[in-house]
Amino acid sequence: MAYIVEPDVVRYACMCGLLKPISRLYFCRHCLHLRCGFCVCHEVDSLFCGKCLENLPSTEAKLKKNKCSNCLECPSCHQQLSSKAATVAPKNPEDPKATPKKVIYLCCLNCRWTTRDVGIPDQEVGKSGWPEHENVHTNRLNAIMNHYKKLVLKEKQQQMDKDKKQRKYTTSLAERTGVTASILRKRLGMTELKNPLLEADDLKPAVASKEIVDSIEHLLTTPIKLNDITTIDQRLKLPDWQPTAVDKLYPVHKQLSVKRSLRCRSCEHNVSKPEYSPNSIKFKIQLFAYYHIPEIRIVTVEPLRIGKQCELLIKLINPTQHQTTITILPLEHLDAIQQEDTKVIEDPPETKEPLSFQLLQSSLTSHPRQINAKVGTDVSIPTSSIILPARDDAAEYDDTGETQNFQDDPKLVVFRKSNKAVIKLLVAPMENLELGEEVIAGFTMQHVYTSTIATTTENKEPQKFDHKMKIYLTLGTLVGSQ
Amino acid sequence: MSSKQTPKISSGALVCGDNKMHGDITFGTNSIVHPSCTISAESGPIIFGDTCIIEEQAKIIHRVPFYRTDKNPVMFIGSNNVFEIDCTVEAAKIGNNNIFEPKCFVGNKVTITDGCVIGAGCVLTDEQVLPKNTIVHGSGCKQREALDQPNPQFGLMDTLMRLLPNYHHIRKPIKKP
Ligand SMILES: [Zn+2]
Ligand SMILES: [Zn+2]
Ligand SMILES: [Zn+2]
Ligand SMILES: [Zn+2]
């Protein structure tokens, strides 16, 4: 399916002003807005390893530096390593009792890198875990990290003291009585408690040296063998060592993957929420625009010439379980409405909601950016609208040619089958276009969206809304003028 | 050159019948040729070494570049080479113990030495000599040098030798005088 919806030929304008194909959009059914990956809140739901599918709590993952402790990756091409069994001849072949030993080594099936390449000893069968490659600077790095933690704490303390001085009039119980915890401790004859983190440490700062450790002379005299030098990717994959030669490569632990849920920015409802288990590929909530918004596909377009009315056939598909009515409106139609909307927002609304919610709202209302598409053609706006019946999966395979009784304008609707209709629009490329330039057509599509939120018992009829969005079609290049 | 010639099959080799072969082709002992592969000796004879495996849809074409003017050039393919499914190999000189993974392409200006692995989907067209134990892999056709040559797949060959004659027509090897 990706080859149908993936090319950026038909693009929908998201609320934030970005243009995306329908497969990349979400539809928040609570505030009836299109949302793209750029304007939703991303939240980490669960962390897991993509190879062994182990689910890790976030604290444990943090301790393990977001890496799986069991799975290893090839340091050469970053694919997963698999273990291979091999037999090794006994150490002293003269001994008749010695049997060949079974060993395991790791091998990359993509680039055929093995642990033997860098001299990592083979493991005996039954033993689990490979030796960790220790960084020689671990102690120094830990000391520096501790030092910075202390600095952070110190700064916090200072800030707190500053705040205390400013808050003269608010008195706590301890201040009123003049008995603080440390005074109390002294009176009781106990030693003063000290925060171990606040103690000064004896971290020696690094000393810059004038001499270059590695002599670079050989680089100038001997020819470079590219196969022996690591690539930037390989070096960055091992940030602790950053080896320059391939014989220093060492297996890396696999980075954990994340399952994330996406939240609408303005109403905080989820637009996508996967099931927690890493084994599952299902979603609890999936409000993809593909299931709610009518899809538009370009069927054909006549060669585009300036000053000529070219026929454009587009197919409209209703993906929902409810009948909908589609109306094509000019592009400017939505601009006018949006300007009114922003005016309303600018006026201070009467405060009924809790303050926190309002603060949140005001911090999240963002003005959409300018839509980055140069419209190069006028589109004839049809006067009538098109009714599309609900999607019926069974009808897809029904070839009996059922007749639908819709009062269609024969000039507009060319073809109709179940929940699909092909309509004809006329486009006229503008005068100021140059030969070979890409022609973009735009219009506003209004469709009737039937709310799928469970309604209360009082009004059983599902609510219907008119939802409008801007559509941009890339029609191809200009071939000439009339 | 396109005259129908029956390939010369050494004793012990297993060559299936349903494949396209044109020109002067010689198979060494213990070679295995699967059905539906194409071997075309357009510019001159092709000589395979011992224990080569040629899998389905593999295309081995002897077509020298137009600027080469040597008379009746011979395409030498060493021993223990594996041509996997749907690979295209036009290199005129191939050493021993090489593996051509599925859907790779090796042009006719390339010379392959010993122990090389051309990864799946990799394309080599420029004039070059692949050094020993070179591994070409990935979408960027990155090269690296391996420690050893790939091991010959004796287990696989035994199975094929046993199974293929049960289900396919087999070309008869030439009886040695
Ligand atoms: Zn957006
Ligand atoms: Zn894992
Ligand atoms: Zn690898
Ligand atoms: Zn929302």
XYZ file of C-alpha atoms and ligand atoms in Angstrom:
663
model
C 0.000 0.000 0.000
C 2.899 2.281 0.703
C 3.438 2.922 -2.978
C -0.076 4.336 -3.295
C -0.168 6.702 -0.346
C 3.511 7.276 0.255
C 4.516 9.512 -2.676
C 3.969 13.125 -1.709
C 1.554 13.745 -4.542
C -1.552 14.398 -2.480
C -0.727 16.308 0.665
C -2.979 17.374 3.491
C -2.249 20.493 5.502
C -1.807 19.625 9.152
C -2.962 22.008 11.873
C 0.632 23.101 12.347
C 1.001 24.071 8.711
C 3.124 21.165 7.526
C 2.077 19.269 4.428
C 2.009 15.499 4.786
C 0.546 12.535 2.941
C -2.459 11.008 4.671
C -0.500 7.999 5.870
C 1.612 10.285 8.060
C -1.250 12.063 9.772
C -3.366 11.492 12.865
C -6.871 12.723 13.459
C -7.864 13.794 16.953
C -11.534 12.983 17.203
C -11.978 15.114 20.309
C -10.926 18.436 18.895
C -11.395 17.398 15.255
C -7.952 18.393 14.090
C -5.399 16.795 11.868
C -2.152 16.187 13.693
C 1.218 15.123 12.364
C 4.176 13.585 14.170
C 5.561 17.079 14.510
C 2.711 18.546 16.536
C 1.843 15.751 18.962
C 3.414 15.016 22.339
C 5.573 11.909 22.253
C 5.661 9.798 25.393
C 7.748 6.739 26.103
C 5.479 3.849 27.068
C 7.896 0.979 27.377
C 11.464 0.088 26.560
C 12.332 -3.216 24.982
C 15.040 -4.990 23.063
C 14.122 -5.534 19.448
C 15.960 -8.827 19.218
C 15.130 -10.782 22.365
C 11.899 -8.779 23.034
C 12.748 -8.342 26.683
C 10.688 -5.636 28.363
C 12.697 -3.415 30.714
C 11.406 -0.889 33.258
C 12.788 2.562 32.611
C 14.906 2.690 35.785
C 16.600 -0.557 34.920
C 17.086 0.566 31.347
C 18.737 3.737 32.603
C 21.146 1.715 34.715
C 22.039 -0.382 31.709
C 22.537 2.750 29.606
C 19.481 1.876 27.492
C 21.152 -1.219 26.141
C 20.205 -4.876 26.175
C 22.571 -6.914 28.271
C 22.100 -10.100 26.234
C 22.143 -9.023 22.626
C 25.251 -7.843 20.846
C 25.668 -5.948 17.637
C 28.339 -6.118 14.980
C 30.750 -3.201 15.469
C 31.553 -3.233 11.773
C 28.118 -2.959 10.171
C 25.772 -2.599 13.200
C 23.692 -5.686 12.408
C 22.913 -8.219 15.075
C 25.515 -10.840 15.867
C 24.595 -14.508 15.948
C 26.487 -17.198 17.743
C 28.124 -19.924 15.726
C 29.296 -23.263 16.944
C 32.653 -24.667 15.982
C 34.858 -27.545 17.023
C 38.422 -26.970 18.051
C 41.065 -29.651 17.933
C 42.466 -30.630 21.364
C 45.567 -28.872 22.594
C 47.870 -31.879 22.475
C 46.912 -34.026 19.492
C 49.135 -36.896 20.658
C 46.923 -37.564 23.661
C 44.428 -40.204 22.519
C 41.923 -39.328 25.256
C 41.562 -35.696 24.231
C 38.340 -35.038 22.351
C 37.641 -32.100 20.073
C 36.153 -29.237 22.084
C 32.923 -27.509 21.107
C 33.122 -23.730 21.253
C 30.961 -20.770 20.342
C 31.977 -17.546 18.684
C 29.947 -14.603 17.460
C 29.516 -13.933 13.782
C 27.788 -11.239 11.752
C 25.759 -12.722 8.935
C 25.876 -9.517 6.947
C 29.545 -8.564 6.770
C 30.948 -11.833 8.167
C 32.792 -10.095 10.985
C 33.595 -12.560 13.768
C 34.884 -12.249 17.298
C 37.884 -14.198 16.079
C 38.808 -11.274 13.810
C 39.811 -9.183 16.813
C 41.138 -12.021 18.932
C 38.280 -12.410 21.408
C 38.650 -15.938 22.785
C 35.936 -18.455 21.918
C 33.458 -19.379 24.613
C 32.806 -22.868 25.834
C 29.370 -24.297 25.195
C 27.018 -23.696 28.107
C 28.753 -20.600 29.363
C 26.695 -17.482 28.923
C 27.745 -13.896 28.552
C 30.692 -12.398 26.806
C 33.424 -10.513 28.640
C 32.792 -6.802 28.837
C 35.322 -4.540 27.270
C 36.345 -2.239 30.100
C 37.231 1.330 29.406
C 40.681 2.236 30.769
C 39.405 5.632 31.822
C 36.408 4.359 33.812
C 37.731 5.598 37.164
C 38.573 8.998 35.866
C 35.172 9.344 34.151
C 33.363 8.311 37.329
C 35.355 10.823 39.356
C 34.478 13.589 36.939
C 30.826 12.572 36.951
C 30.753 12.624 40.763
C 32.400 15.989 40.771
C 29.735 17.447 38.537
C 26.986 15.904 40.643
C 28.470 17.689 43.639
C 28.598 20.944 41.750
C 24.914 20.595 40.894
C 24.065 19.941 44.526
C 26.157 22.877 45.662
C 24.453 25.201 43.277
C 21.065 23.983 44.438
C 22.067 24.601 48.031
C 23.205 28.097 47.227
C 19.997 28.841 45.409
C 18.014 27.550 48.375
C 19.940 29.753 50.778
C 19.295 32.724 48.549
C 15.593 31.937 48.464
C 15.509 31.657 52.237
C 16.981 35.127 52.660
C 14.386 36.557 50.346
C 11.496 34.864 52.142
C 11.954 36.746 55.399
C 8.364 36.912 56.435
C 7.309 33.359 55.931
C 8.483 31.565 59.019
C 8.561 27.886 59.586
C 8.216 26.157 62.916
C 11.959 25.674 63.149
C 12.643 29.322 62.504
C 10.097 30.540 65.060
C 11.509 28.386 67.800
C 15.054 28.937 66.650
C 15.751 25.231 66.838
C 16.998 23.758 63.652
C 17.838 20.165 63.017
C 21.580 20.781 63.286
C 21.247 22.657 66.609
C 19.092 19.871 67.936
C 21.714 17.339 66.981
C 24.398 19.374 68.767
C 22.311 19.610 71.929
C 21.785 15.916 71.968
C 25.500 15.439 71.700
C 25.442 13.810 68.306
C 27.962 14.521 65.619
C 26.911 16.702 62.768
C 25.592 14.792 59.784
C 27.372 15.494 56.609
C 26.080 14.970 53.126
C 28.725 12.827 51.465
C 28.052 14.566 48.227
C 28.857 17.961 49.713
C 32.352 17.029 50.757
C 35.107 18.483 48.710
C 36.782 15.973 46.468
C 40.323 15.819 45.302
C 39.681 15.804 41.602
C 42.744 16.838 39.731
C 41.996 18.809 36.608
C 43.311 17.440 33.374
C 46.632 18.848 32.273
C 47.105 19.894 28.712
C 50.264 18.567 27.130
C 52.263 20.111 24.394
C 53.365 16.888 22.854
C 51.307 14.874 20.465
C 51.177 11.342 21.757
C 50.783 9.517 18.487
C 53.432 10.214 15.955
C 51.800 10.992 12.661
C 54.929 10.477 10.641
C 53.863 7.113 9.329
C 50.792 8.707 7.818
C 53.053 10.676 5.530
C 55.408 7.885 4.589
C 53.373 4.699 4.294
C 50.397 4.207 2.005
C 47.071 4.054 3.833
C 45.143 0.799 3.730
C 41.538 1.840 3.897
C 40.361 -1.600 4.935
C 42.299 -1.280 8.204
C 40.826 2.073 9.204
C 37.453 2.374 10.880
C 34.746 4.590 9.478
C 33.230 7.492 11.401
C 30.076 5.415 11.966
C 32.082 2.609 13.510
C 33.947 5.015 15.758
C 30.823 6.753 16.983
C 29.183 3.421 17.723
C 31.896 2.876 20.336
C 32.089 6.298 21.990
C 34.196 5.019 24.905
C 37.076 3.877 22.761
C 36.608 5.395 19.314
C 39.040 2.982 17.722
C 40.866 4.053 14.616
C 41.919 0.579 13.498
C 39.535 -2.268 12.689
C 41.372 -4.696 14.949
C 40.161 -2.690 17.968
C 36.481 -3.173 17.219
C 34.474 -4.879 19.903
C 30.851 -6.104 19.989
C 28.390 -3.465 21.161
C 25.273 -4.044 23.215
C 22.098 -3.522 21.288
C 20.318 -0.234 21.829
C 16.828 -0.587 23.279
C 13.789 0.394 21.265
C 10.888 2.408 22.549
C 7.158 2.018 22.282
C 5.645 5.448 22.445
C 2.205 6.891 22.624
C 1.245 10.108 20.944
C -0.961 12.742 22.481
C -2.859 15.575 20.892
C -1.241 18.815 21.963
C -4.358 20.832 22.581
C -6.767 18.361 24.200
C -4.279 15.843 25.634
C -6.177 12.849 24.299
C -4.148 10.013 22.852
C -4.071 9.742 19.096
C -1.922 6.608 19.111
C -1.249 4.204 21.931
C 0.368 0.817 21.392
C -0.141 -2.206 23.579
C 2.583 -2.390 26.201
C 3.864 -5.854 25.452
C 6.781 -5.822 23.032
C 5.401 -8.985 21.461
C 2.274 -7.220 20.326
C 2.060 -5.070 17.233
C -1.494 -3.981 18.025
C -2.694 -0.606 19.219
C -5.098 0.293 21.991
C -5.839 3.605 20.340
C -5.031 4.351 16.753
C -6.578 7.486 15.374
C -4.765 7.493 12.078
C -6.159 9.954 9.593
C -6.269 7.147 7.058
C -9.243 5.642 8.901
C -11.200 8.859 9.416
C -10.503 11.339 6.645
C -11.587 10.759 3.045
C -8.604 9.753 0.980
C -7.840 11.491 -2.280
C -5.952 9.889 -5.129
C -5.086 11.403 -8.476
C -6.470 9.230 -11.280
C -5.308 11.143 -14.353
C -4.426 14.647 -15.345
C -4.190 16.048 -18.828
C -0.847 17.529 -19.960
C -0.628 20.901 -18.268
C -0.495 23.920 -20.547
C -0.811 27.596 -19.692
C -4.146 29.055 -20.598
C -5.791 25.698 -21.158
C -8.425 24.079 -19.038
C -7.037 20.655 -18.192
C -9.138 17.828 -16.904
C -8.129 16.411 -13.535
C -9.745 13.228 -12.288
C -9.476 12.527 -8.591
C -10.824 9.618 -6.632
C -12.438 10.142 -3.251
C -12.614 7.249 -0.814
C -14.654 7.237 2.366
C -12.889 5.036 4.934
C -15.455 5.401 7.751
C -18.501 3.373 8.717
C -20.772 6.353 8.138
C -22.046 8.065 5.063
C -20.362 11.358 4.352
C -20.845 14.352 2.129
C -17.842 15.920 0.509
C -17.814 19.490 -0.704
C -14.957 21.068 -2.578
C -14.363 24.675 -1.600
C -11.772 27.227 -2.701
C -8.474 27.320 -0.839
C -9.089 30.761 0.645
C -12.282 29.549 2.283
C -10.463 28.089 5.258
C -8.154 31.093 5.657
C -11.091 33.361 6.329
C -12.487 30.972 8.949
C -9.128 30.531 10.621
C -8.631 34.261 10.921
C -11.952 34.528 12.695
C -10.930 31.710 14.972
C -7.665 33.322 15.976
C -9.538 36.523 16.746
C -11.716 34.624 19.162
C -8.681 33.125 20.829
C -7.038 36.508 21.214
C -9.995 37.850 23.167
C -9.666 36.721 26.767
C -12.257 34.004 27.220
C -14.423 33.976 30.292
C -12.589 31.874 32.807
C -14.535 28.868 33.849
C -11.875 26.229 33.499
C -9.340 25.654 36.243
C -6.383 27.971 36.026
C -3.845 25.267 35.427
C -5.729 24.009 32.443
C -5.952 27.476 31.045
C -2.251 28.053 31.524
C -1.567 24.842 29.744
C -3.858 25.856 26.925
C -2.259 29.229 26.475
C 1.194 27.717 26.447
C 0.176 25.167 23.867
C -1.824 27.232 21.406
C 0.607 27.760 18.629
C 0.064 29.698 15.511
C 0.314 27.566 12.423
C 3.209 28.282 10.173
C 2.831 29.486 6.626
C 1.983 26.604 4.351
C 4.967 26.081 2.127
C 3.388 25.379 -1.241
C 3.172 27.649 -4.238
C -0.180 27.110 -5.832
C 0.243 27.372 -9.569
C -3.199 26.716 -10.900
C -6.821 27.664 -10.473
C -9.253 24.887 -9.689
C -12.839 25.003 -10.865
C -14.962 24.631 -7.766
C -17.962 22.373 -8.345
C -21.292 23.723 -7.197
C -22.721 20.444 -5.942
C -21.363 18.152 -3.291
C -20.724 14.412 -3.442
C -22.304 11.865 -1.136
C -20.116 8.868 -0.343
C -21.663 5.790 1.264
C -20.017 4.042 4.186
C -17.216 1.595 3.665
C -18.363 -1.962 3.219
C -15.603 -4.518 3.151
C -17.858 -7.122 1.576
C -18.716 -4.820 -1.325
C -15.057 -4.757 -2.331
C -15.414 -8.268 -3.662
C -18.904 -7.835 -5.085
C -18.786 -7.509 -8.854
C -22.522 -7.584 -9.469
C -22.464 -3.889 -10.268
C -25.013 -2.638 -7.771
C -26.636 0.606 -8.715
C -26.611 3.397 -6.231
C -29.326 5.962 -6.281
C -27.463 9.178 -5.853
C -28.582 12.287 -7.653
C -25.172 13.048 -9.105
C -24.223 15.839 -11.378
C -23.013 13.851 -14.420
C -20.534 16.598 -15.238
C -18.883 16.187 -11.859
C -19.068 12.520 -10.930
C -17.486 10.335 -13.567
C -17.548 6.969 -11.850
C -18.819 5.496 -8.637
C -18.353 2.169 -6.861
C -19.250 1.365 -3.245
C -17.478 3.945 -1.074
C -15.442 5.433 -3.881
C -16.202 8.093 -6.441
C -14.147 9.645 -9.210
C -14.835 13.304 -9.832
C -13.718 15.613 -12.586
C -12.200 18.997 -11.856
C -10.845 21.535 -14.313
C -7.501 23.142 -13.627
C -5.993 26.116 -15.443
C -2.245 26.676 -14.873
C -1.403 30.285 -14.142
C 0.379 32.611 -16.553
C 3.443 33.218 -14.408
C 4.613 29.598 -14.454
C 7.750 28.571 -16.281
C 8.199 25.596 -18.546
C 9.053 22.442 -16.598
C 7.921 23.924 -13.309
C 5.948 21.732 -10.966
C 2.282 22.648 -10.852
C 0.498 22.485 -7.502
C -3.252 22.730 -7.171
C -4.992 23.385 -3.892
C -8.508 23.378 -2.536
C -10.367 23.023 0.715
C -12.207 19.767 1.292
C -15.151 19.736 3.626
C -16.529 16.415 4.761
C -19.135 15.394 7.281
C -17.414 13.636 10.124
C -19.574 11.403 12.268
C -18.229 11.300 15.775
C -17.250 7.859 16.987
C -17.059 8.833 20.636
C -19.631 6.863 22.613
C -22.604 9.147 23.063
C -24.587 9.496 26.249
C -28.022 7.897 26.531
C -29.838 11.194 26.105
C -28.950 11.761 22.488
C -28.358 8.454 20.846
C -27.845 9.947 17.433
C -24.086 10.225 16.836
C -22.969 13.785 16.436
C -21.987 15.075 13.037
C -19.485 17.771 12.284
C -18.357 19.595 9.191
C -14.618 19.152 9.052
C -12.549 21.169 6.632
C -8.949 20.815 5.578
C -6.658 22.082 2.865
C -5.478 19.689 0.194
C -2.514 20.227 -2.095
C -2.080 18.153 -5.233
C 1.174 17.988 -7.133
C -0.011 17.538 -10.687
C 3.299 17.248 -12.529
C 5.350 19.614 -14.624
C 4.171 22.256 -17.045
C 4.657 21.034 -20.597
C 4.020 24.249 -22.461
C 1.482 26.870 -23.329
C -1.464 26.779 -25.603
C 29.947 -18.820 -30.780
C 26.297 -19.394 -30.124
C 26.369 -22.796 -31.742
C 24.798 -25.457 -29.603
C 27.563 -27.282 -27.867
C 27.071 -29.784 -25.131
C 28.965 -28.782 -21.987
C 31.880 -30.925 -20.915
C 31.019 -32.394 -17.561
C 33.739 -34.120 -15.561
C 32.874 -37.289 -13.704
C 31.345 -36.691 -10.276
C 29.757 -33.421 -11.289
C 26.006 -33.001 -11.073
C 24.504 -30.770 -13.758
C 20.739 -30.459 -13.981
C 19.139 -30.466 -17.383
C 16.683 -27.596 -17.327
C 19.079 -24.699 -17.719
C 20.361 -22.499 -20.490
C 23.912 -23.169 -21.597
C 25.537 -21.715 -24.663
C 29.034 -22.228 -25.978
C 32.035 -24.107 -24.747
C 31.607 -24.838 -21.058
C 33.620 -27.227 -18.876
C 32.641 -28.279 -15.353
C 35.168 -29.663 -12.880
C 34.581 -32.662 -10.642
C 31.969 -32.502 -7.877
C 30.411 -29.343 -9.264
C 26.684 -28.908 -8.691
C 24.559 -26.962 -11.139
C 20.939 -26.350 -10.144
C 18.157 -26.068 -12.715
C 17.125 -22.796 -14.386
C 20.473 -21.053 -14.308
C 22.092 -19.407 -17.304
C 25.682 -19.985 -18.365
C 26.635 -18.274 -21.563
C 30.077 -18.486 -23.131
C 29.669 -15.654 -25.635
C 33.245 -14.458 -26.065
C 35.081 -17.698 -25.407
C 35.091 -20.879 -23.377
C 34.206 -20.998 -19.667
C 36.126 -23.414 -17.444
C 34.813 -24.162 -13.952
C 37.089 -25.641 -11.275
C 36.111 -28.392 -8.866
C 33.236 -28.318 -6.340
C 31.515 -25.187 -7.541
C 27.837 -24.690 -6.693
C 25.689 -22.774 -9.149
C 22.202 -22.108 -7.801
C 18.895 -21.305 -9.455
C 18.614 -18.190 -11.645
C 22.334 -17.528 -11.414
C 23.737 -15.947 -14.562
C 27.355 -16.521 -15.474
C 28.129 -14.722 -18.679
C 31.453 -14.552 -20.457
C 31.303 -11.239 -22.264
C 34.615 -9.415 -22.435
C 34.672 -5.605 -22.688
C 34.750 -4.318 -26.257
C 38.273 -2.875 -25.936
C 39.806 -6.235 -25.126
C 41.173 -7.647 -28.344
C 42.813 -10.887 -27.235
C 41.769 -13.821 -29.324
C 39.369 -16.345 -27.870
C 39.674 -15.304 -24.219
C 38.950 -17.980 -21.638
C 36.900 -17.390 -18.483
C 38.619 -19.226 -15.626
C 36.606 -19.936 -12.517
C 38.537 -21.608 -9.693
C 37.405 -24.225 -7.204
C 34.916 -24.045 -4.322
C 33.022 -21.069 -5.669
C 29.364 -20.636 -4.779
C 27.061 -18.703 -7.071
C 23.906 -18.103 -5.074
C 20.397 -17.449 -6.318
C 19.969 -14.784 -9.005
C 23.503 -13.481 -9.013
C 25.038 -12.161 -12.219
C 28.738 -12.718 -12.691
C 30.654 -11.545 -15.739
C 34.148 -11.366 -14.230
C 36.579 -13.140 -16.524
C 38.937 -14.296 -13.790
C 37.719 -15.813 -10.553
C 39.955 -17.531 -8.003
C 38.988 -20.086 -5.370
C 36.623 -20.082 -2.380
C 34.495 -17.143 -3.409
C 30.825 -16.639 -2.604
C 28.497 -14.597 -4.761
C 25.445 -13.893 -2.642
C 21.915 -13.553 -4.045
C 21.210 -10.768 -6.538
C 24.737 -9.442 -6.617
C 26.253 -8.165 -9.852
C 29.903 -8.438 -10.820
C 30.827 -6.698 -14.062
C 33.225 -7.951 -16.689
C 36.039 -5.530 -15.756
C 36.381 -6.976 -12.265
C 38.925 -9.612 -11.291
C 38.139 -11.722 -8.266
C 41.003 -13.376 -6.384
C 40.485 -15.876 -3.547
C 38.162 -16.003 -0.542
C 36.017 -13.035 -1.509
C 32.363 -12.622 -0.599
C 30.178 -10.375 -2.710
C 27.228 -9.555 -0.473
C 23.584 -9.760 -1.394
C 22.582 -7.036 -3.816
C 26.065 -5.566 -4.123
C 27.087 -4.198 -7.493
C 30.699 -4.097 -8.708
C 31.245 -2.652 -12.150
C 34.433 -0.569 -12.121
C 37.719 -2.020 -13.268
C 39.363 -3.443 -10.146
C 41.075 -6.444 -8.649
C 39.479 -7.564 -5.400
C 42.285 -8.486 -2.991
C 42.200 -11.800 -1.133
C 39.502 -12.287 1.521
C 37.658 -9.105 0.631
C 34.072 -8.913 1.808
C 31.725 -6.542 0.022
C 28.576 -5.925 2.019
C 25.661 -3.634 2.607
C 23.789 -1.156 0.478
C 26.865 1.026 0.181
C 28.983 -1.916 -1.033
C 31.440 -1.340 1.795
C 34.563 -3.459 1.751
C 36.399 -5.102 4.569
C 39.064 -7.712 4.873
C 38.269 -11.007 6.553
C 40.631 -13.127 8.566
C 39.870 -16.439 6.852
C 38.339 -17.672 3.682
C 34.762 -18.900 3.953
C 34.522 -22.599 4.720
C 33.422 -24.928 1.914
C 29.900 -26.206 2.530
C 30.440 -29.944 2.434
C 27.234 -30.802 4.276
C 25.147 -28.854 1.804
C 26.903 -30.471 -1.138
C 26.266 -33.964 0.171
C 22.572 -33.231 0.560
C 22.321 -31.723 -2.909
C 24.183 -34.627 -4.480
C 21.661 -36.972 -2.926
C 18.457 -34.993 -3.490
C 18.812 -33.272 -6.852
C 18.876 -36.452 -9.005
C 15.572 -37.541 -7.440
C 13.631 -34.588 -8.797
C 15.474 -33.293 -11.865
C 16.802 -34.357 -15.231
C 20.542 -34.710 -15.083
C 22.992 -34.129 -17.911
C 25.301 -37.077 -18.432
C 28.963 -36.524 -17.613
C 31.582 -37.353 -20.174
C 33.143 -40.750 -19.656
C 36.849 -40.429 -19.183
C 38.864 -42.368 -21.749
Zn 1.336 18.999 12.454
Zn 18.120 -8.305 23.750
Zn 28.560 -6.990 10.504
Zn -7.236 16.884 20.345
